[in-house]
Amino acid sequence: MTGVVSSLASNLARIVPSEDRLSGYLLRLSRPRFWFYLAGPVVVGAAYAANGTAELLTPLTFALFAYFLVPANVFLYGVNDAFDRDIDEHNPKKDEKEVRYRGGTAVRVVVALAGLLAVPLLVVLPTVGTLAFALYLFLAVEYSAPPLRFKTTPLLDSLSNGLYALPGVIAFVAVADALPPTAAIAGAWLWTMAMHTFSAIPDIEPDREAGISTTATFLGEGPTYAYCGVVWLAAAAAFALVDYRLGLLLSVYPLFVTGVALSDVAVDRAYWWFPFLNTVVGAVMTMGKLWVMLYA
């Protein structure tokens, strides 16, 4: 098994461009492990809005998925890294699983173009979808950039990360021409708030060294676990108002954070389990709706 894994890793390394090349650097800047944090909600939102496969599989839903899979991540993390250069000097994640922002005209142009690719989608979406998309773009920029720079203000850093729920709202509107249930929006927003704050726990010391104040640095590690557990529990309760089965599924998150808090597992290790956990939960949500759509 070890030999197979090593062989796969070696083959992947040959396929993926080197970090020294612009394409390889941009790939790493876009955080491939987290691509489905934006693209996954598109699938879930479209699935829950559709009454049949003809509504689910349209040029617009495919275009939204494609945009939020790669360009949106290049834009979001490109803006983030550009304004976090000083902070990232103290962050060990940039030495191992991510890259430090290197700047340059080519990088800035690609990041700007990744944002501009949203314009055709803004034009063809229903009005409420355009407004939701505009809110997403605003939060994607102002989370990191002055003058608001939400990420440096406790609670606002958490609240503004509802931007990760907005691709699902946009996709739902694209299919149904109406907003999702209010409880579903609230549940998704609360889920992203807790997700963001949990991800900030490994950054507490680097952020403090850089003089950055976040919800996690303000509360400290122990209370931040409690905050995440409470907010995830509220997210599960909100989804239960839509369907009790969704509430039960989302209850895995408060259980997970409680398990991490009470165990010897390092939080910076548990943090990297979330792409797998989130993908599984999103897949279960989507497959459940597709099952109802096709067989109920």
C-alpha positions in Angstrom: 0.0 0.0 0.0 2.8 2.4 0.9 4.4 1.7 -2.5 1.1 2.5 -4.3 0.7 5.8 -2.4 4.3 6.8 -3.1 3.8 6.0 -6.8 0.6 8.0 -7.0 2.3 10.9 -5.2 5.2 10.7 -7.6 3.0 10.7 -10.7 0.9 13.6 -9.4 4.1 15.6 -8.8 5.1 15.1 -12.4 1.7 16.3 -13.6 1.3 19.3 -11.4 3.4 22.3 -12.6 6.2 23.4 -10.3 5.5 26.3 -7.9 8.2 28.2 -9.8 6.0 28.4 -12.8 3.1 30.8 -12.8 0.5 28.1 -13.4 1.9 26.0 -10.6 2.0 28.9 -8.2 -1.6 30.0 -9.0 -2.8 26.4 -8.6 -1.4 26.3 -5.1 -2.6 29.8 -4.3 -6.2 28.7 -5.1 -6.1 26.1 -2.4 -7.2 22.9 -4.3 -8.0 21.2 -1.0 -10.7 23.8 -0.5 -12.1 24.1 -4.0 -15.3 22.3 -3.1 -16.0 24.8 -0.2 -17.3 27.1 -2.9 -18.3 24.7 -5.7 -20.0 22.2 -3.4 -22.7 24.5 -2.3 -23.5 25.2 -5.9 -24.3 21.5 -6.4 -26.4 21.3 -3.2 -28.3 24.5 -3.9 -29.1 23.5 -7.5 -30.2 20.0 -6.4 -32.6 21.3 -3.7 -34.1 23.9 -6.1 -34.6 21.4 -9.0 -37.7 19.4 -9.6 -36.1 17.2 -12.2 -32.8 16.6 -13.9 -33.7 18.9 -16.8 -33.7 21.8 -14.3 -30.6 20.6 -12.5 -28.3 20.1 -15.6 -28.4 23.4 -17.4 -25.7 25.6 -19.0 -26.2 28.1 -16.2 -25.7 25.6 -13.4 -22.6 24.2 -15.1 -21.2 27.7 -15.6 -21.8 28.5 -11.9 -20.1 25.3 -10.8 -17.1 25.9 -13.2 -16.7 29.5 -11.9 -16.9 28.6 -8.2 -14.6 25.6 -8.7 -11.5 27.4 -9.8 -11.8 31.1 -10.8 -13.6 32.1 -7.6 -11.0 30.4 -5.5 -8.2 32.1 -7.4 -9.9 35.5 -6.8 -10.8 34.9 -3.2 -7.4 33.6 -2.1 -5.5 35.9 -4.4 -7.0 38.9 -2.7 -6.6 37.2 0.7 -2.9 36.5 0.2 -2.1 39.9 -1.3 -3.3 41.7 1.9 -2.0 39.0 4.3 1.7 39.1 3.2 2.9 40.4 6.6 0.8 38.0 8.6 1.8 35.0 6.5 5.4 35.6 7.4 4.6 34.1 10.8 2.3 31.4 9.5 3.8 27.8 9.3 1.0 26.7 7.0 2.6 28.7 4.2 5.8 26.5 4.5 4.0 23.2 4.1 0.5 23.1 2.5 0.1 26.5 1.0 2.3 29.2 -0.6 3.2 32.8 0.3 2.0 35.6 -2.0 4.8 36.5 -4.4 3.1 39.4 -6.2 4.0 40.5 -9.7 1.9 42.0 -12.6 1.0 38.6 -14.0 -0.4 37.3 -10.7 -2.4 40.5 -10.1 -3.8 40.4 -13.7 -4.9 36.7 -13.3 -6.5 37.3 -9.9 -8.4 40.4 -11.3 -9.5 38.4 -14.4 -10.8 35.6 -12.1 -13.0 38.2 -10.5 -14.2 39.7 -13.7 -15.3 36.3 -15.0 -18.2 36.7 -12.7 -19.6 39.5 -14.8 -21.3 37.4 -17.5 -23.0 35.4 -14.7 -24.2 38.5 -13.0 -25.9 39.5 -16.3 -27.9 36.3 -16.8 -29.0 35.6 -13.3 -32.4 36.6 -11.9 -32.3 39.9 -10.0 -32.1 38.3 -6.6 -29.4 36.0 -7.8 -27.4 39.0 -9.1 -27.8 40.7 -5.7 -26.6 37.6 -3.9 -23.6 37.3 -6.2 -22.8 41.0 -5.7 -22.8 40.4 -1.9 -20.5 37.4 -2.4 -18.0 39.5 -4.4 -18.2 42.3 -1.8 -17.5 39.9 1.1 -14.7 38.1 -0.9 -12.9 41.4 -1.3 -13.7 43.2 2.0 -12.9 40.1 4.2 -9.3 40.7 3.4 -8.9 44.2 1.9 -9.2 47.7 3.4 -11.1 49.7 4.3 -13.3 47.2 6.1 -10.9 44.1 6.3 -13.5 42.1 8.3 -10.9 39.4 9.1 -9.2 41.7 11.6 -12.4 42.3 13.7 -13.6 39.7 16.2 -17.1 38.3 15.3 -17.2 40.2 12.0 -14.5 37.8 10.7 -16.8 34.9 11.5 -20.0 36.6 10.3 -18.5 37.7 7.0 -17.6 34.1 6.1 -21.2 33.5 5.2 -19.8 34.2 1.8 -19.1 30.5 1.5 -22.9 29.9 1.7 -23.7 32.3 -1.0 -22.8 30.1 -4.0 -25.5 27.7 -2.8 -28.0 30.6 -2.6 -27.0 31.8 -6.1 -27.4 28.3 -7.6 -30.8 27.8 -5.9 -32.0 31.1 -7.4 -30.6 30.2 -10.8 -32.8 27.1 -10.9 -35.9 28.2 -8.9 -35.9 32.0 -9.5 -36.6 32.3 -5.8 -34.5 32.3 -2.6 -34.1 29.1 -0.6 -36.0 28.8 2.7 -34.9 31.4 5.3 -34.0 28.6 7.7 -31.7 27.0 5.1 -29.9 30.3 4.5 -29.5 30.8 8.2 -28.3 27.3 8.8 -25.7 27.5 6.0 -24.5 30.9 7.2 -24.1 29.7 10.7 -22.3 26.6 9.5 -19.8 28.7 7.6 -19.3 31.0 10.6 -18.3 28.0 12.8 -16.2 26.5 10.0 -14.2 29.7 9.6 -13.6 30.2 13.3 -12.5 26.6 13.8 -10.0 27.0 10.9 -8.6 30.1 12.7 -7.6 28.1 15.9 -4.3 26.9 14.4 -3.6 30.5 13.5 -4.1 32.0 17.0 -0.4 32.3 17.8 0.8 33.5 14.3 -2.1 36.0 14.3 -1.2 37.3 17.7 2.5 37.6 16.7 1.4 39.6 13.7 -0.9 41.8 15.9 -4.1 40.5 14.2 -7.3 40.3 16.3 -9.8 37.6 15.3 -12.7 35.8 17.0 -10.2 33.0 17.8 -7.5 35.3 19.2 -10.0 37.2 21.2 -11.6 34.1 22.8 -8.6 31.8 23.1 -8.4 28.2 22.1 -10.8 26.6 24.7 -13.6 29.1 24.4 -13.3 29.1 20.6 -14.0 25.3 20.6 -17.2 26.1 22.6 -18.1 29.0 20.3 -17.8 26.6 17.3 -19.8 23.9 19.0 -22.7 26.3 19.9 -22.8 27.9 16.4 -22.7 24.5 14.7 -25.5 23.3 16.9 -27.5 26.3 15.9 -26.8 25.5 12.3 -28.1 22.0 12.8 -31.2 23.3 14.5 -31.9 25.7 11.6 -31.6 23.0 9.0 -33.9 20.8 11.2 -36.6 23.4 10.6 -36.3 22.6 6.8 -36.0 18.8 7.3 -35.2 17.0 10.5 -32.9 14.7 8.5 -30.8 17.6 7.5 -30.6 18.6 11.2 -29.4 15.2 12.1 -26.8 15.2 9.4 -25.4 18.6 10.4 -25.2 17.5 14.1 -22.0 15.7 13.1 -20.2 19.0 13.4 -20.8 19.9 17.0 -20.0 16.2 17.8 -16.8 16.5 15.8 -15.6 19.7 17.5 -16.4 18.3 20.9 -14.4 15.2 20.1 -11.4 17.3 19.0 -11.6 19.5 22.1 -11.7 16.6 24.4 -9.0 14.5 22.7 -5.3 14.7 22.2 -5.6 15.4 18.5 -3.8 18.6 17.5 -6.2 21.1 16.1 -3.8 21.9 13.2 -4.1 18.3 12.2 -7.9 18.1 12.7 -8.3 21.2 10.5 -7.0 19.3 7.5 -9.7 16.6 8.0 -12.4 19.0 7.1 -12.2 18.9 3.3 -13.0 15.2 3.6 -15.8 15.6 6.2 -17.4 18.5 4.3 -17.3 16.6 1.0 -19.0 13.6 2.6 -21.7 15.7 4.3 -22.4 17.7 1.1 -22.5 14.4 -1.0 -25.0 12.9 1.4 -27.2 16.0 1.3 -27.1 16.0 -2.5 -27.6 12.3 -3.0 -30.6 12.4 -0.6 -32.3 15.1 -2.6 -31.5 13.3 -5.9 -33.0 10.1 -4.5 -36.2 11.9 -3.6 -36.3 13.6 -7.0 -35.9 10.4 -9.0 -37.6 7.8 -6.9 -40.0 9.3 -4.4 
